[in-house]
Short mmCIF file of C-alpha atoms and ligand atoms in Angstrom, two decimals:
data_model
loop_
_atom_site.label_atom_id
_atom_site.label_comp_id
_atom_site.label_asym_id
_atom_site.label_seq_id
_atom_site.Cartn_x
_atom_site.Cartn_y
_atom_site.Cartn_z
CA MET G 1 90.47 61.91 -62.41
CA LEU G 2 89.23 59.49 -59.67
CA ASP G 3 91.22 56.69 -58.14
CA LEU G 4 88.11 54.35 -58.22
CA ALA G 5 84.58 54.75 -59.71
CA VAL G 6 82.11 52.29 -58.11
CA VAL G 7 78.92 52.06 -59.96
CA GLY G 8 75.64 50.82 -58.61
CA ALA G 9 74.57 51.94 -55.24
CA GLY G 10 72.78 48.69 -54.21
CA VAL G 11 74.22 46.80 -51.13
CA GLY G 12 77.04 45.41 -53.20
CA GLY G 13 78.33 49.01 -54.39
CA CYS G 14 77.87 50.70 -51.09
CA TYR G 15 79.68 47.87 -49.18
CA CYS G 16 82.63 48.01 -51.75
CA ALA G 17 82.62 51.83 -51.52
CA TYR G 18 82.65 51.72 -47.85
CA ARG G 19 85.42 49.20 -47.43
CA LEU G 20 87.64 50.81 -49.88
CA VAL G 21 87.22 54.27 -48.58
CA THR G 22 87.82 53.19 -45.01
CA ASP G 23 90.98 51.16 -45.78
CA THR G 24 92.54 53.60 -48.39
CA GLY G 25 91.12 56.89 -47.40
CA PRO G 26 89.42 59.28 -49.98
CA GLY G 27 92.96 60.02 -51.52
CA ASP G 28 92.45 61.13 -55.03
CA GLY G 29 88.86 60.15 -54.72
CA ILE G 30 86.47 57.40 -54.55
CA ALA G 31 83.00 57.91 -55.93
CA LEU G 32 79.82 56.01 -56.17
CA PHE G 33 77.43 56.52 -59.10
CA GLU G 34 73.79 55.41 -58.99
CA GLN G 35 71.23 55.73 -62.00
CA THR G 36 68.19 56.38 -59.71
CA ASP G 37 67.90 58.96 -57.00
CA ARG G 38 67.90 56.41 -54.18
CA ILE G 39 70.46 54.37 -52.30
CA GLY G 40 69.76 50.65 -51.94
CA GLY G 41 68.87 48.89 -55.15
CA ARG G 42 66.85 45.85 -54.35
CA LEU G 43 66.80 46.70 -50.60
CA TRP G 44 63.92 49.14 -50.56
CA SER G 45 61.69 49.85 -47.66
CA GLU G 46 58.98 52.18 -47.99
CA PRO G 47 56.80 53.52 -44.96
CA VAL G 48 53.17 52.94 -45.79
CA ARG G 49 50.95 56.01 -46.42
CA ASP G 50 47.92 55.32 -44.27
CA ALA G 51 50.31 53.74 -41.49
CA PRO G 52 53.84 55.19 -41.46
CA HIS G 53 54.93 53.05 -38.59
CA LEU G 54 54.59 50.13 -41.25
CA ILE G 55 57.02 49.41 -43.70
CA ALA G 56 56.45 47.74 -47.01
CA GLU G 57 59.69 45.75 -47.94
CA LEU G 58 59.47 46.19 -51.81
CA GLY G 59 62.63 43.99 -52.23
CA ALA G 60 64.55 41.66 -49.90
CA MET G 61 63.11 41.02 -46.48
CA ARG G 62 64.88 38.35 -44.68
CA LEU G 63 68.06 36.69 -43.34
CA HIS G 64 68.58 33.41 -41.68
CA ARG G 65 70.92 32.93 -38.66
CA GLY G 66 73.20 30.76 -40.71
CA LEU G 67 74.38 33.66 -43.00
CA ARG G 68 77.55 34.65 -41.18
CA SER G 69 78.79 37.48 -43.48
CA ALA G 70 75.69 39.48 -43.49
CA LEU G 71 74.82 39.00 -39.74
CA ALA G 72 78.56 40.17 -39.03
CA LEU G 73 78.07 43.14 -41.07
CA VAL G 74 74.66 44.08 -39.60
CA ARG G 75 76.16 43.53 -36.15
CA HIS G 76 79.21 45.79 -37.06
CA LEU G 77 76.98 48.59 -38.23
CA GLY G 78 75.11 48.50 -35.01
CA LEU G 79 71.71 47.57 -36.78
CA ASP G 80 68.85 46.07 -34.91
CA LEU G 81 67.36 42.80 -35.81
CA ALA G 82 64.00 41.56 -35.20
CA PRO G 83 62.57 38.03 -35.59
CA PHE G 84 60.98 37.37 -38.82
CA GLU G 85 58.00 35.22 -38.82
CA PHE G 86 57.62 32.39 -41.57
CA GLY G 87 54.75 29.92 -41.83
CA ARG G 88 53.30 29.43 -38.43
CA PRO G 89 51.19 26.33 -37.55
CA GLU G 90 47.99 28.15 -37.61
CA ASN G 91 48.53 29.95 -40.93
CA LEU G 92 46.73 28.69 -44.24
CA VAL G 93 47.74 26.38 -47.13
CA HIS G 94 45.29 26.78 -49.75
CA ARG G 95 45.17 24.55 -52.62
CA ARG G 96 42.61 23.60 -55.16
CA GLY G 97 40.01 25.80 -53.38
CA VAL G 98 40.46 23.85 -50.09
CA ALA G 99 42.28 25.58 -47.15
CA MET G 100 44.31 23.57 -44.47
CA ARG G 101 46.27 24.81 -41.70
CA CYS G 102 50.04 24.62 -42.16
CA ARG G 103 50.24 21.99 -39.17
CA GLU G 104 48.35 19.71 -41.23
CA LEU G 105 51.02 19.53 -43.92
CA PRO G 106 53.33 16.34 -44.20
CA GLY G 107 56.94 16.73 -43.13
CA ASP G 108 59.76 18.21 -44.79
CA ARG G 109 59.62 16.67 -48.39
CA ILE G 110 62.54 18.62 -49.56
CA VAL G 111 64.70 17.04 -47.16
CA GLU G 112 63.20 13.63 -48.11
CA ALA G 113 64.26 14.29 -51.62
CA ALA G 114 67.64 15.48 -50.74
CA GLU G 115 68.15 12.27 -48.53
CA ARG G 116 67.04 10.22 -51.84
CA LEU G 117 69.56 11.85 -54.07
CA VAL G 118 72.46 12.00 -51.55
CA PRO G 119 72.03 9.32 -48.97
CA GLY G 120 73.12 10.66 -45.58
CA PHE G 121 72.13 14.28 -46.42
CA ALA G 122 70.36 14.91 -43.34
CA GLU G 123 72.98 13.80 -40.80
CA LEU G 124 75.74 15.37 -42.73
CA ARG G 125 73.90 18.64 -42.84
CA ARG G 126 72.97 18.27 -39.17
CA ARG G 127 76.79 17.80 -38.21
CA HIS G 128 78.14 20.51 -40.54
CA HIS G 129 75.57 23.08 -38.81
CA GLU G 130 76.48 22.00 -35.28
CA ALA G 131 80.19 22.51 -36.12
CA GLU G 132 79.16 25.93 -37.48
CA GLU G 133 77.48 26.80 -34.20
CA ARG G 134 80.69 25.73 -32.29
CA GLY G 135 82.71 28.02 -34.47
CA ASP G 136 84.60 24.85 -35.70
CA ARG G 137 85.15 25.98 -39.30
CA ARG G 138 87.74 23.27 -40.32
CA ARG G 139 85.17 20.58 -39.30
CA SER G 140 82.09 22.30 -40.99
CA GLU G 141 83.91 22.92 -44.33
CA SER G 142 85.29 19.36 -44.41
CA LEU G 143 81.53 18.20 -44.05
CA LEU G 144 80.51 20.63 -46.66
CA ASP G 145 83.28 18.88 -49.04
CA VAL G 146 82.05 15.51 -48.12
CA PHE G 147 78.41 16.57 -49.10
CA ARG G 148 79.78 18.21 -52.26
CA ASP G 149 81.96 15.14 -53.17
CA GLN G 150 78.84 12.75 -52.79
CA ARG G 151 76.41 15.45 -54.65
CA ASP G 152 78.85 15.47 -57.58
CA GLN G 153 78.84 11.64 -57.76
CA THR G 154 75.02 11.55 -57.79
CA ARG G 155 73.44 10.29 -61.09
CA VAL G 156 69.82 10.50 -62.16
CA SER G 157 69.19 8.43 -65.29
CA GLY G 158 72.85 8.41 -65.80
CA ARG G 159 73.51 12.27 -65.70
CA PRO G 160 75.02 14.39 -62.99
CA LEU G 161 72.99 16.62 -60.86
CA ASP G 162 74.67 19.62 -62.06
CA GLU G 163 73.16 18.87 -65.58
CA LEU G 164 69.57 18.76 -64.32
CA THR G 165 67.04 21.08 -63.19
CA TRP G 166 65.76 21.36 -59.55
CA PRO G 167 62.22 20.12 -60.38
CA HIS G 168 63.54 17.27 -62.58
CA ALA G 169 65.59 15.89 -59.66
CA LEU G 170 62.76 16.31 -57.18
CA ASP G 171 60.53 14.62 -59.80
CA PHE G 172 63.04 11.60 -59.74
CA ALA G 173 63.16 11.52 -55.92
CA LEU G 174 59.48 12.27 -55.06
CA GLY G 175 57.54 11.85 -58.22
CA PRO G 176 55.43 14.26 -60.20
CA ALA G 177 52.47 14.48 -57.81
CA ALA G 178 54.72 15.45 -55.09
CA VAL G 179 56.47 18.24 -57.13
CA ALA G 180 52.95 19.60 -58.00
CA PHE G 181 52.02 19.61 -54.43
CA LEU G 182 55.35 21.36 -53.51
CA HIS G 183 54.78 23.87 -56.21
CA ASP G 184 51.25 24.49 -55.23
CA THR G 185 51.89 24.88 -51.43
CA GLY G 186 55.56 26.38 -51.40
CA GLY G 187 54.95 29.95 -52.50
CA TYR G 188 57.76 29.95 -54.90
CA ASP G 189 57.39 28.87 -58.54
CA LEU G 190 58.81 25.36 -58.65
CA ARG G 191 57.24 23.30 -61.36
CA ARG G 192 58.59 25.19 -64.33
CA SER G 193 61.94 26.60 -62.65
CA GLY G 194 65.11 26.13 -64.78
CA GLU G 195 67.27 25.95 -61.54
CA ASN G 196 70.37 23.95 -61.40
CA ALA G 197 69.77 20.80 -59.27
CA ALA G 198 73.08 20.82 -57.54
CA THR G 199 73.42 24.35 -56.61
CA GLN G 200 69.97 24.39 -55.39
CA LEU G 201 70.83 21.15 -53.25
CA ASP G 202 73.98 22.98 -51.89
CA LEU G 203 71.71 25.82 -50.79
CA VAL G 204 69.46 23.49 -48.81
CA PHE G 205 72.46 21.83 -47.28
CA ARG G 206 74.08 25.17 -46.16
CA THR G 207 70.62 26.39 -44.65
CA PRO G 208 70.41 25.25 -41.06
CA PRO G 209 67.86 22.75 -40.32
CA ASP G 210 64.77 24.78 -38.78
CA ALA G 211 66.60 27.78 -39.84
CA GLU G 212 65.47 30.72 -37.73
CA TYR G 213 64.96 33.95 -39.72
CA VAL G 214 65.54 37.62 -39.03
CA THR G 215 64.86 41.06 -40.54
CA LEU G 216 65.92 44.55 -39.81
CA ARG G 217 63.86 46.13 -37.21
CA HIS G 218 63.84 49.40 -39.25
CA GLY G 219 63.83 47.95 -42.68
CA MET G 220 66.26 46.14 -44.77
CA GLN G 221 67.18 49.18 -46.67
CA GLY G 222 68.72 50.11 -43.49
CA LEU G 223 71.94 48.06 -44.36
CA PRO G 224 72.92 49.87 -47.66
CA ASP G 225 71.80 53.33 -45.98
CA ALA G 226 74.28 52.71 -43.12
CA LEU G 227 77.10 51.64 -45.41
CA HIS G 228 76.54 54.62 -47.39
CA ALA G 229 76.49 56.95 -44.42
CA ARG G 230 79.80 55.66 -43.37
CA PHE G 231 81.22 56.00 -46.93
CA THR G 232 80.19 59.59 -47.08
CA ALA G 233 81.48 60.24 -43.40
CA ALA G 234 84.92 58.76 -44.77
CA GLY G 235 85.13 61.22 -47.46
CA GLY G 236 83.49 59.41 -50.28
CA THR G 237 81.19 61.08 -52.92
CA THR G 238 78.09 59.93 -54.41
CA ARG G 239 76.34 61.07 -57.67
CA THR G 240 72.61 59.77 -57.96
CA GLY G 241 70.84 60.28 -61.25
CA HIS G 242 73.96 59.13 -63.07
CA ARG G 243 73.14 56.09 -65.50
CA LEU G 244 76.39 54.57 -66.85
CA VAL G 245 75.96 53.95 -70.61
CA ARG G 246 79.56 53.43 -71.69
CA LEU G 247 82.96 52.60 -70.57
CA ASP G 248 85.95 53.25 -72.70
CA LYS G 249 89.91 52.89 -72.41
CA GLU G 250 92.09 55.93 -72.64
CA ALA G 251 95.69 55.90 -72.05
CA ASP G 252 96.16 54.48 -68.42
CA HIS G 253 92.45 55.22 -67.39
CA TYR G 254 88.91 54.73 -68.36
CA ARG G 255 86.40 57.05 -69.60
CA LEU G 256 82.85 56.60 -68.01
CA THR G 257 79.87 58.10 -69.97
CA PHE G 258 76.83 58.84 -67.89
CA THR G 259 73.15 59.87 -68.88
CA THR G 260 71.91 62.49 -66.34
CA PRO G 261 68.71 64.59 -66.11
CA GLY G 262 71.25 67.54 -67.34
CA GLY G 263 72.56 65.58 -70.41
CA ASP G 264 75.65 63.23 -70.87
CA ARG G 265 78.43 63.40 -68.46
CA HIS G 266 81.98 62.12 -68.41
CA THR G 267 84.29 61.06 -65.50
CA LEU G 268 87.88 59.50 -65.69
CA ALA G 269 88.96 56.82 -63.24
CA ARG G 270 92.03 54.63 -62.83
CA ALA G 271 89.88 51.67 -61.86
CA VAL G 272 86.20 50.88 -61.94
CA VAL G 273 83.87 48.55 -59.84
CA LEU G 274 80.71 47.64 -61.56
CA ALA G 275 78.18 46.64 -58.77
CA LEU G 276 75.45 45.98 -61.30
CA PRO G 277 73.17 43.21 -62.19
CA PRO G 278 73.67 41.04 -65.22
CA GLU G 279 71.09 43.05 -67.47
CA ALA G 280 72.90 46.24 -66.79
CA LEU G 281 76.18 44.76 -67.58
CA ARG G 282 74.81 43.23 -70.84
CA ARG G 283 73.78 46.82 -72.20
CA LEU G 284 77.32 48.80 -71.44
CA ASP G 285 78.77 50.15 -74.61
CA GLY G 286 82.51 50.74 -75.27
CA LEU G 287 84.90 48.05 -73.95
CA PRO G 288 83.61 44.63 -74.95
CA LEU G 289 82.62 43.84 -71.47
CA ALA G 290 79.62 41.59 -72.40
CA ARG G 291 81.62 39.46 -74.78
CA HIS G 292 84.05 38.69 -71.80
CA LEU G 293 81.27 38.09 -69.66
CA ARG G 294 79.18 36.01 -72.04
CA PRO G 295 79.74 32.41 -70.26
CA ALA G 296 78.81 34.16 -67.06
CA LEU G 297 75.85 35.92 -68.54
CA ASP G 298 74.72 32.73 -70.02
CA ALA G 299 74.97 30.76 -66.79
CA VAL G 300 72.31 32.39 -64.85
CA GLU G 301 68.68 32.92 -65.50
CA PRO G 302 66.59 35.99 -64.28
CA VAL G 303 63.49 35.34 -62.07
CA PRO G 304 60.81 37.93 -62.26
CA ALA G 305 58.77 38.68 -59.17
CA PHE G 306 56.32 41.35 -58.05
CA LYS G 307 54.86 42.28 -54.69
CA LEU G 308 51.39 43.62 -54.00
CA PHE G 309 50.65 45.16 -50.54
CA LEU G 310 47.15 46.15 -49.39
CA VAL G 311 46.51 48.28 -46.38
CA TYR G 312 43.23 47.12 -44.32
CA PRO G 313 41.32 49.42 -41.85
CA ARG G 314 42.20 46.50 -39.40
CA PRO G 315 43.88 43.16 -39.24
CA TRP G 316 40.99 40.97 -40.03
CA TRP G 317 43.08 37.85 -40.18
CA ARG G 318 43.53 37.89 -36.49
CA GLU G 319 39.77 36.67 -36.23
CA LEU G 320 40.82 33.59 -38.09
CA GLY G 321 43.59 32.99 -35.16
CA ILE G 322 46.21 34.17 -37.55
CA THR G 323 48.82 36.65 -36.31
CA ARG G 324 51.69 36.83 -38.19
CA GLY G 325 53.89 35.06 -40.98
CA ARG G 326 52.82 33.56 -44.18
CA SER G 327 50.11 31.53 -45.96
CA THR G 328 50.74 30.01 -49.30
CA THR G 329 48.32 29.31 -52.18
CA ASP G 330 47.94 27.92 -55.80
CA THR G 331 45.93 30.99 -56.73
CA ALA G 332 47.74 34.09 -58.44
CA LEU G 333 48.41 35.41 -54.93
CA ARG G 334 50.87 32.58 -54.12
CA GLN G 335 52.36 33.90 -50.83
CA LEU G 336 50.73 36.36 -48.45
CA TRP G 337 52.47 37.83 -45.42
CA TYR G 338 50.00 39.04 -42.46
CA GLY G 339 51.25 42.33 -41.29
CA GLY G 340 53.66 42.60 -44.09
CA THR G 341 57.20 41.44 -43.03
CA CYS G 342 58.25 44.22 -40.63
CA PRO G 343 58.18 43.41 -37.04
CA ALA G 344 55.09 43.02 -35.17
CA THR G 345 53.55 46.16 -33.71
CA GLU G 346 50.71 46.33 -31.07
CA SER G 347 48.82 48.93 -33.20
CA THR G 348 44.98 48.14 -33.50
CA GLY G 349 44.72 50.69 -36.41
CA PRO G 350 45.38 50.13 -40.26
CA ALA G 351 47.22 46.97 -40.96
CA LEU G 352 49.37 45.88 -43.80
CA LEU G 353 49.24 42.67 -45.73
CA LEU G 354 51.71 41.64 -48.47
CA ALA G 355 48.85 40.31 -50.28
CA ALA G 356 50.50 38.84 -53.47
CA TYR G 357 54.03 37.90 -54.02
CA PRO G 358 54.25 35.82 -57.12
CA SER G 359 57.59 34.85 -58.72
CA GLY G 360 58.88 33.10 -61.79
CA HIS G 361 56.07 31.88 -64.23
CA SER G 362 53.55 32.90 -61.63
CA VAL G 363 53.87 36.58 -62.42
CA HIS G 364 52.22 36.18 -65.84
CA ALA G 365 48.74 35.00 -64.18
CA TRP G 366 48.70 38.80 -63.34
CA ALA G 367 48.73 39.90 -66.96
CA PRO G 368 44.99 40.41 -67.36
CA TRP G 369 44.91 42.83 -64.48
CA ARG G 370 47.82 44.98 -65.24
CA GLY G 371 46.05 47.45 -67.47
CA GLY G 372 43.50 50.21 -66.69
CA PRO G 373 43.33 53.17 -64.29
CA PRO G 374 45.37 53.00 -61.08
CA HIS G 375 43.71 52.16 -57.56
CA PRO G 376 42.39 55.47 -56.44
CA ALA G 377 44.50 55.31 -53.24
CA ALA G 378 47.64 53.72 -54.95
CA GLU G 379 51.02 55.00 -53.71
CA ALA G 380 52.81 57.40 -55.99
CA GLY G 381 55.61 55.61 -57.95
CA HIS G 382 54.11 52.25 -57.01
CA ALA G 383 50.75 52.32 -58.41
CA ALA G 384 48.71 49.17 -58.50
CA THR G 385 45.90 49.06 -60.88
CA ALA G 386 42.41 49.18 -59.38
CA ALA G 387 41.70 45.87 -61.33
CA MET G 388 44.83 44.30 -59.75
CA VAL G 389 43.53 45.34 -56.12
CA GLU G 390 40.09 43.98 -56.69
CA HIS G 391 41.30 40.82 -58.24
CA ALA G 392 43.52 40.40 -55.05
CA HIS G 393 40.83 41.26 -52.71
CA THR G 394 38.42 38.70 -54.23
CA LEU G 395 41.02 35.96 -54.04
CA LEU G 396 41.82 36.92 -50.27
CA ALA G 397 38.14 36.78 -49.43
CA ARG G 398 37.67 33.61 -51.03
CA MET G 399 40.75 31.96 -49.55
CA HIS G 400 39.88 33.14 -46.06
CA ASP G 401 36.18 32.31 -46.56
CA LEU G 402 35.22 35.81 -45.72
CA PRO G 403 32.69 37.00 -48.44
CA ASP G 404 32.00 40.32 -46.62
CA LEU G 405 35.83 41.32 -46.17
CA GLU G 406 35.86 45.23 -45.96
CA ARG G 407 37.82 46.90 -48.88
CA PRO G 408 41.41 47.75 -48.55
CA LEU G 409 42.32 51.60 -47.87
CA SER G 410 45.27 51.73 -50.14
CA ALA G 411 47.66 49.75 -52.19
CA CYS G 412 51.30 49.57 -53.43
CA ARG G 413 53.13 47.53 -55.85
CA GLN G 414 56.68 46.86 -57.04
CA ASP G 415 57.58 45.01 -60.04
CA TRP G 416 60.81 43.18 -60.64
CA THR G 417 61.77 42.17 -64.02
CA ALA G 418 64.90 40.45 -62.69
CA ALA G 419 64.29 40.04 -58.85
CA TRP G 420 67.05 37.51 -58.32
CA HIS G 421 68.94 34.83 -60.55
CA VAL G 422 69.25 31.29 -60.42
CA TRP G 423 72.25 29.01 -61.80
CA ARG G 424 71.17 27.07 -65.23
CA PRO G 425 72.07 23.53 -65.35
CA GLY G 426 75.42 22.69 -66.83
CA HIS G 427 77.28 25.60 -65.06
CA ASP G 428 79.40 25.54 -61.84
CA PRO G 429 79.64 28.55 -59.52
CA ARG G 430 83.21 27.31 -58.52
CA VAL G 431 84.47 27.80 -62.13
CA ILE G 432 82.51 30.87 -63.19
CA GLY G 433 82.43 32.92 -59.93
CA PRO G 434 86.13 33.98 -60.05
CA ARG G 435 86.12 34.43 -63.68
CA THR G 436 83.62 37.33 -63.34
CA ARG G 437 85.95 39.40 -60.69
CA GLN G 438 87.97 40.96 -63.32
CA PRO G 439 86.34 40.10 -66.70
CA ILE G 440 88.70 41.66 -69.39
CA PRO G 441 92.27 40.43 -68.64
CA GLY G 442 94.66 43.10 -67.65
CA GLU G 443 92.03 45.76 -67.27
CA ALA G 444 91.06 47.50 -63.88
CA ILE G 445 87.44 46.81 -64.35
CA HIS G 446 85.82 44.63 -61.66
CA VAL G 447 82.53 43.18 -61.23
CA VAL G 448 80.49 42.61 -58.13
CA GLY G 449 77.07 40.98 -58.01
CA ASP G 450 74.64 38.59 -56.28
CA CYS G 451 74.24 36.11 -59.02
CA TRP G 452 77.68 34.39 -59.79
CA THR G 453 77.95 33.04 -56.07
CA PRO G 454 76.97 29.74 -54.39
CA ASP G 455 74.10 31.91 -52.70
CA PRO G 456 72.67 33.54 -55.92
CA GLY G 457 70.05 36.32 -55.45
CA SER G 458 70.83 37.11 -51.79
CA ILE G 459 72.59 39.68 -49.71
CA GLU G 460 74.89 37.06 -48.53
CA GLY G 461 75.95 36.33 -51.93
CA THR G 462 76.48 39.88 -52.82
CA LEU G 463 78.77 40.21 -49.95
CA ALA G 464 80.76 37.06 -50.72
CA SER G 465 81.25 38.46 -54.20
CA ALA G 466 82.42 41.86 -52.96
CA ASP G 467 84.56 40.26 -50.21
CA ASP G 468 86.15 37.97 -52.78
CA LEU G 469 87.06 40.91 -54.90
CA LEU G 470 88.47 43.13 -52.23
CA ARG G 471 90.54 40.22 -50.95
CA VAL G 472 92.03 39.05 -54.27
CA SER G 473 92.06 42.03 -56.72
CA PHE G 474 92.28 44.90 -53.98
CA GLU G 475 94.32 43.13 -51.65
CA LEU G 476 92.37 44.32 -48.60
CA PRO G 477 92.84 42.28 -45.48
CA ASP G 478 89.61 41.12 -43.76
CA PRO G 479 88.26 43.64 -41.27
CA GLN G 480 88.31 42.73 -37.62
CA TRP G 481 84.56 42.03 -37.53
CA HIS G 482 84.63 39.79 -40.55
CA THR G 483 84.00 36.09 -39.86
CA GLY G 484 86.39 34.85 -42.58
CA PRO G 485 85.95 34.05 -46.23
CA PRO G 486 82.48 32.59 -47.13
CA ARG G 487 82.36 29.59 -49.20
C1 LIG F 1 61.41 40.66 -54.31
C2 LIG F 1 62.85 40.50 -54.04
C3 LIG F 1 63.08 39.70 -52.63
C4 LIG F 1 64.23 39.31 -52.36
N1 LIG F 1 64.42 38.60 -51.11
C5 LIG F 1 65.56 38.42 -50.44
C6 LIG F 1 65.73 38.05 -49.16
O1 LIG F 1 64.80 37.94 -48.54
N2 LIG F 1 66.83 37.84 -48.72
C7 LIG F 1 68.02 37.91 -49.54
O2 LIG F 1 69.26 37.87 -48.86
N3 LIG F 1 67.99 38.50 -50.69
C8 LIG F 1 66.77 38.86 -51.19
N4 LIG F 1 66.67 39.39 -52.53
C9 LIG F 1 67.91 39.47 -53.31
C10 LIG F 1 68.73 40.64 -52.58
O3 LIG F 1 67.84 41.91 -52.76
C11 LIG F 1 69.78 41.03 -53.67
O4 LIG F 1 70.60 39.87 -53.97
C12 LIG F 1 70.86 42.15 -53.35
O5 LIG F 1 69.95 43.39 -52.90
C13 LIG F 1 71.46 42.62 -54.66
O6 LIG F 1 72.31 43.67 -54.36
P1 LIG F 1 73.42 44.27 -55.41
O7 LIG F 1 74.07 45.51 -54.96
O8 LIG F 1 74.01 43.20 -55.96
O9 LIG F 1 72.30 44.80 -56.66
P2 LIG F 1 71.04 45.80 -56.71
O10 LIG F 1 70.46 46.00 -55.33
O11 LIG F 1 70.39 45.47 -57.80
O12 LIG F 1 71.92 47.12 -56.82
C14 LIG F 1 72.36 47.57 -58.22
C15 LIG F 1 72.32 49.05 -58.42
O13 LIG F 1 72.83 49.52 -59.49
C16 LIG F 1 71.91 50.54 -60.01
N5 LIG F 1 72.22 50.50 -61.65
C17 LIG F 1 71.51 49.54 -62.49
N6 LIG F 1 72.15 49.83 -63.64
C18 LIG F 1 73.03 51.17 -63.60
C19 LIG F 1 73.56 51.86 -64.54
N7 LIG F 1 73.67 51.64 -65.56
N8 LIG F 1 74.39 52.96 -64.06
C20 LIG F 1 74.20 53.45 -62.61
N9 LIG F 1 73.61 52.59 -61.91
C21 LIG F 1 72.98 51.44 -62.21
C22 LIG F 1 70.59 50.04 -59.81
O14 LIG F 1 69.67 51.10 -59.73
C23 LIG F 1 70.78 49.63 -58.21
O15 LIG F 1 70.74 50.73 -57.37
C24 LIG F 1 65.45 39.59 -52.99
C25 LIG F 1 65.26 40.63 -54.14
C26 LIG F 1 63.90 40.83 -54.61
C27 LIG F 1 63.79 41.62 -55.80
#
């Protein structure tokens, strides 16, 4: 009989397990269960076969300096940060067959739209972030409240922003041609996104102007790995290869049924933390969890994404004056990151390119190239097809006007059917978020995740959800290194 079973060893589960074991001690036992044989979930850093000093970030890759919870945790764990390069002025924006340099792009049209939707947006945002930098939280929060009040009063054709999709609100503010331009040049899928306009505007507000981005020097997976190492050192146990399929109530405890490579296994626990994405929660049998979570499950929309990395014999992009960061295109590649997204190295040998990173509807453009044999030098477990590599290579050669571009040495691909989630129109994170914490009234079953927060689909959102749970349901005091409750 465990005191607590934490299920899911992504950053959310590892964080909860670490905080609970260090606060309460191993006691009658806290165990962490994970369906795969790896810790980290959507934080997944794979060394590249032909250049092991390079890391392919298969999942999350960046944080910005305004994300206080995530950065405080990184500092507390003693992990090294490194600059993360975004679009540099000399990088390319390739649209309708024509390549421009990023420096030729018009100014920030998203802020222009935000200003039209909520007059005074830019000034309020500037003052909010200045107060944040000074550490004046009372002031920064009151400015956030002013923004949220004004946003909630905004009407587009008589409807509140909360009822519209983000592309619909942008269309109203900037017109359809601008939305098409932002879709084609922004890297992320926009035109057909079903994302709630109010929550997206909130995210733009809380991202500092000219945000500076960082990554973990040795890979983003270092974060869950470090949490997990501390959990283990404090006496916690971990069972990988355990997929939770059923959760039942028995007297004053719960019976968890796992499928494992050796057959079904059962574990009893007095309390359960489910640090799982919505799709996994939906599939659980036994207690009617999905029924209680239905309003929350219906409130968010999964966004698919996939990443295709190519290793080239040398960093050919340097001859075009490009060193690091991102270029965008309206072709199926959508976003490419020179050198991948790991910190810059001086190496002159094989070079990594995150060659394609489509998300949302853009992933469907790859359907014709998914079949057929794997590329002869595809990474085991992350096999890109030969057709996919050839297609990406052809698009790259065309985009960079390099018809004789030498072929890649190897390839590596990761598909995510639900890379992250966005809020659908008509749902308010402030109402739904707290209801997911303990979905079945009276039952000691708790949910932690990245999607029912004001920062959906992010490490910061996951930590906010976990902190909220630990504070409210487990009555844990905030640790010393903590920066206070995120909003
Ligand atoms: C391509 C991509 C890019 C991203 N970019 C960024 C970024 O730049 N910055 C950022 O902040 N965020 C980014 N994110 C989002 C970020 O990765 C996630 O928000 C975060 O990692 C979620 O952590 P989690 O612990 O909630 O979930 P997960 O990491 O999904 O962990 C859940 C764990 O539960 C396990 N599991 C599932 N079902 C079961 C079951 N039935 N039984 C047992 N175990 C189970 C899974 O295997 C997994 O290990 C990105 C995500 C992706 C995929």
